[in-house]
Amino acid sequence: MRHQRAGRKLGRNATHRLAMKRNLVRALIEHERIITTEPKAKELRPFIEHLITLAKRGIVSGDRLKLLHARRLVQSRLGPVAKAEFYDKDEMPTGDTVVQKLFDVIAPRYVDRPGGYTRIIKRAERRLGDAGKTAFIELLKEGETKKAVTQAPVAPKVEA
């Protein structure tokens, strides 16, 4: 039985799951909104939120060493850059642009927000081929909050 076993296996072994999570996180940071299956989106959410919290903690500290430590922690969680960096002979390669965007654009956006940086929106359309449930996972925009759920007005009862 799977009692007290957190996480989903997603039909993959451990290294494949980690590689898939890293690829999805890189795509989400780069595009800020991606389409994937519902279970993958639900599995991805804590992973990306932890990375954003690490980046935010490094920025808020104001200490250069803590910022550097946070940057290195995020880089270690994301793994090595798979693509080759092409650059002009007069320029130096910029390094990992995903980590740079996370620290320069995304983490400062959520400095005052205590978690909940992502949103999962279920799609009505199923995936072609296997009809798997799909969902958007997106990073919230600056200043965006949860909308309060309002109850529909109740029609008065008509007595007959």
mmCIF file of C-alpha atoms in Angstrom:
data_model
loop_
_atom_site.group_PDB
_atom_site.id
_atom_site.type_symbol
_atom_site.label_atom_id
_atom_site.label_comp_id
_atom_site.label_asym_id
_atom_site.label_seq_id
_atom_site.Cartn_x
_atom_site.Cartn_y
_atom_site.Cartn_z
ATOM 1 C CA MET A 1 0.000 0.000 0.000
ATOM 2 C CA ARG A 2 1.116 3.554 -0.666
ATOM 3 C CA HIS A 3 0.244 5.037 2.701
ATOM 4 C CA GLN A 4 2.428 8.024 3.661
ATOM 5 C CA ARG A 5 4.148 8.055 0.245
ATOM 6 C CA ALA A 6 4.130 11.563 -1.161
ATOM 7 C CA GLY A 7 4.497 12.273 -4.856
ATOM 8 C CA ARG A 8 3.470 10.592 -8.068
ATOM 9 C CA LYS A 9 5.519 8.117 -10.058
ATOM 10 C CA LEU A 10 4.105 9.249 -13.418
ATOM 11 C CA GLY A 11 5.138 5.955 -15.016
ATOM 12 C CA ARG A 12 8.838 6.835 -14.851
ATOM 13 C CA ASN A 13 11.835 5.899 -12.770
ATOM 14 C CA ALA A 14 13.384 8.374 -10.314
ATOM 15 C CA THR A 15 16.016 9.887 -12.617
ATOM 16 C CA HIS A 16 13.536 10.289 -15.466
ATOM 17 C CA ARG A 17 11.056 12.020 -13.127
ATOM 18 C CA LEU A 18 13.739 14.426 -11.921
ATOM 19 C CA ALA A 19 14.831 15.227 -15.485
ATOM 20 C CA MET A 20 11.200 15.776 -16.503
ATOM 21 C CA LYS A 21 10.586 18.118 -13.546
ATOM 22 C CA ARG A 22 13.721 20.103 -14.355
ATOM 23 C CA ASN A 23 12.692 20.464 -18.002
ATOM 24 C CA LEU A 24 9.157 21.533 -17.073
ATOM 25 C CA VAL A 25 10.468 24.069 -14.539
ATOM 26 C CA ARG A 26 12.854 25.535 -17.105
ATOM 27 C CA ALA A 27 9.996 25.845 -19.610
ATOM 28 C CA LEU A 28 7.698 27.405 -17.003
ATOM 29 C CA ILE A 29 10.272 29.992 -15.949
ATOM 30 C CA GLU A 30 11.056 30.821 -19.563
ATOM 31 C CA HIS A 31 7.457 31.086 -20.831
ATOM 32 C CA GLU A 32 5.595 31.687 -17.516
ATOM 33 C CA ARG A 33 2.736 29.483 -18.747
ATOM 34 C CA ILE A 34 2.827 25.955 -20.140
ATOM 35 C CA ILE A 35 0.374 23.200 -21.032
ATOM 36 C CA THR A 36 0.981 19.784 -19.531
ATOM 37 C CA THR A 37 -1.028 16.953 -18.009
ATOM 38 C CA GLU A 38 -2.852 17.509 -14.723
ATOM 39 C CA PRO A 39 -0.739 15.050 -12.678
ATOM 40 C CA LYS A 40 2.494 16.573 -14.002
ATOM 41 C CA ALA A 41 1.246 20.075 -13.178
ATOM 42 C CA LYS A 42 0.295 19.003 -9.657
ATOM 43 C CA GLU A 43 3.687 17.375 -9.175
ATOM 44 C CA LEU A 44 5.518 20.397 -10.595
ATOM 45 C CA ARG A 45 3.869 22.995 -8.342
ATOM 46 C CA PRO A 46 5.813 22.326 -5.081
ATOM 47 C CA PHE A 47 9.081 22.016 -7.012
ATOM 48 C CA ILE A 48 8.794 25.440 -8.701
ATOM 49 C CA GLU A 49 7.401 27.136 -5.598
ATOM 50 C CA HIS A 50 10.375 25.936 -3.548
ATOM 51 C CA LEU A 51 12.786 27.337 -6.146
ATOM 52 C CA ILE A 52 11.009 30.708 -6.134
ATOM 53 C CA THR A 53 11.104 30.756 -2.322
ATOM 54 C CA LEU A 54 14.850 30.032 -2.360
ATOM 55 C CA ALA A 55 15.431 32.854 -4.841
ATOM 56 C CA LYS A 56 13.216 35.208 -2.854
ATOM 57 C CA ARG A 57 15.029 34.386 0.389
ATOM 58 C CA GLY A 58 18.362 35.203 -1.245
ATOM 59 C CA ILE A 59 17.078 38.537 -2.573
ATOM 60 C CA VAL A 60 15.405 39.615 0.674
ATOM 61 C CA SER A 61 18.499 38.863 2.773
ATOM 62 C CA GLY A 62 20.445 41.704 1.148
ATOM 63 C CA ASP A 63 23.670 39.805 1.798
ATOM 64 C CA ARG A 64 25.746 39.017 -1.288
ATOM 65 C CA LEU A 65 26.939 35.700 0.133
ATOM 66 C CA LYS A 66 23.394 34.535 0.915
ATOM 67 C CA LEU A 67 22.280 35.608 -2.554
ATOM 68 C CA LEU A 68 25.146 33.661 -4.109
ATOM 69 C CA HIS A 69 24.330 30.633 -1.945
ATOM 70 C CA ALA A 70 20.660 30.787 -2.984
ATOM 71 C CA ARG A 71 21.657 31.086 -6.650
ATOM 72 C CA ARG A 72 23.894 28.029 -6.350
ATOM 73 C CA LEU A 73 21.170 26.046 -4.575
ATOM 74 C CA VAL A 74 18.690 26.850 -7.348
ATOM 75 C CA GLN A 75 21.267 25.948 -9.987
ATOM 76 C CA SER A 76 21.936 22.615 -8.279
ATOM 77 C CA ARG A 77 18.193 21.830 -8.152
ATOM 78 C CA LEU A 78 17.834 22.663 -11.861
ATOM 79 C CA GLY A 79 20.892 20.682 -12.890
ATOM 80 C CA PRO A 80 23.355 21.488 -15.649
ATOM 81 C CA VAL A 81 22.329 23.417 -18.739
ATOM 82 C CA ALA A 82 21.647 20.887 -21.489
ATOM 83 C CA LYS A 83 22.040 23.195 -24.475
ATOM 84 C CA ALA A 84 25.352 24.526 -25.697
ATOM 85 C CA GLU A 85 25.899 28.234 -25.202
ATOM 86 C CA PHE A 86 26.824 29.829 -28.507
ATOM 87 C CA TYR A 87 28.466 33.200 -28.282
ATOM 88 C CA ASP A 88 30.437 35.648 -30.326
ATOM 89 C CA LYS A 89 34.210 35.533 -29.895
ATOM 90 C CA ASP A 90 34.103 39.067 -28.464
ATOM 91 C CA GLU A 91 31.432 38.215 -25.869
ATOM 92 C CA MET A 92 31.493 35.948 -22.874
ATOM 93 C CA PRO A 93 28.626 33.469 -22.449
ATOM 94 C CA THR A 94 25.957 34.784 -20.097
ATOM 95 C CA GLY A 95 25.475 31.517 -18.246
ATOM 96 C CA ASP A 96 22.103 30.076 -17.366
ATOM 97 C CA THR A 97 19.407 32.493 -18.524
ATOM 98 C CA VAL A 98 16.660 30.621 -16.646
ATOM 99 C CA VAL A 99 18.345 31.157 -13.260
ATOM 100 C CA GLN A 100 19.050 34.749 -14.227
ATOM 101 C CA LYS A 101 15.375 35.351 -15.081
ATOM 102 C CA LEU A 102 14.279 33.654 -11.859
ATOM 103 C CA PHE A 103 16.430 35.969 -9.727
ATOM 104 C CA ASP A 104 16.025 39.181 -11.758
ATOM 105 C CA VAL A 105 12.369 39.057 -12.842
ATOM 106 C CA ILE A 106 10.296 36.381 -11.131
ATOM 107 C CA ALA A 107 11.472 36.335 -7.490
ATOM 108 C CA PRO A 108 11.276 40.149 -7.011
ATOM 109 C CA ARG A 109 7.672 39.958 -8.217
ATOM 110 C CA TYR A 110 6.735 37.805 -5.208
ATOM 111 C CA VAL A 111 8.756 39.452 -2.416
ATOM 112 C CA ASP A 112 5.617 40.401 -0.467
ATOM 113 C CA ARG A 113 3.732 37.193 -1.241
ATOM 114 C CA PRO A 114 4.033 34.311 1.274
ATOM 115 C CA GLY A 115 3.738 31.428 -1.209
ATOM 116 C CA GLY A 116 1.200 30.399 -3.809
ATOM 117 C CA TYR A 117 3.099 31.675 -6.846
ATOM 118 C CA THR A 118 1.498 29.331 -9.380
ATOM 119 C CA ARG A 119 -1.964 28.540 -10.641
ATOM 120 C CA ILE A 120 -3.229 25.333 -12.250
ATOM 121 C CA ILE A 121 -6.137 25.769 -14.655
ATOM 122 C CA LYS A 122 -7.777 22.585 -15.897
ATOM 123 C CA ARG A 123 -8.522 22.500 -19.620
ATOM 124 C CA ALA A 124 -11.656 21.054 -21.157
ATOM 125 C CA GLU A 125 -9.709 19.721 -24.140
ATOM 126 C CA ARG A 126 -8.155 16.302 -23.775
ATOM 127 C CA ARG A 127 -4.787 15.422 -25.233
ATOM 128 C CA LEU A 128 -4.866 13.810 -28.655
ATOM 129 C CA GLY A 129 -3.691 10.232 -28.751
ATOM 130 C CA ASP A 130 -4.476 9.074 -25.235
ATOM 131 C CA ALA A 131 -7.158 11.587 -24.166
ATOM 132 C CA GLY A 132 -5.154 12.529 -21.081
ATOM 133 C CA LYS A 133 -6.433 15.417 -18.972
ATOM 134 C CA THR A 134 -4.455 18.569 -19.659
ATOM 135 C CA ALA A 135 -3.962 21.725 -17.650
ATOM 136 C CA PHE A 136 -2.237 25.084 -17.781
ATOM 137 C CA ILE A 137 0.278 25.814 -15.061
ATOM 138 C CA GLU A 138 1.244 29.453 -14.895
ATOM 139 C CA LEU A 139 3.067 31.914 -12.707
ATOM 140 C CA LEU A 140 0.820 34.576 -11.223
ATOM 141 C CA LYS A 141 1.292 38.126 -12.433
ATOM 142 C CA GLU A 142 2.382 40.903 -10.094
ATOM 143 C CA GLY A 143 -0.384 41.980 -7.728
ATOM 144 C CA GLU A 144 -2.672 39.150 -8.809
ATOM 145 C CA THR A 145 -4.573 37.487 -5.981
ATOM 146 C CA LYS A 146 -7.106 34.728 -5.617
ATOM 147 C CA LYS A 147 -10.569 35.813 -6.564
ATOM 148 C CA ALA A 148 -13.076 35.485 -3.746
ATOM 149 C CA VAL A 149 -15.639 32.802 -4.418
ATOM 150 C CA THR A 150 -19.057 34.387 -4.431
ATOM 151 C CA GLN A 151 -22.115 32.280 -3.960
ATOM 152 C CA ALA A 152 -24.859 32.480 -6.514
ATOM 153 C CA PRO A 153 -27.979 34.264 -5.293
ATOM 154 C CA VAL A 154 -30.543 31.832 -3.977
ATOM 155 C CA ALA A 155 -33.942 32.058 -5.612
ATOM 156 C CA PRO A 156 -36.737 32.648 -3.113
ATOM 157 C CA LYS A 157 -38.888 29.614 -2.445
ATOM 158 C CA VAL A 158 -42.344 29.794 -3.923
ATOM 159 C CA GLU A 159 -44.980 28.217 -1.758
ATOM 160 C CA ALA A 160 -47.831 26.578 -3.613
#
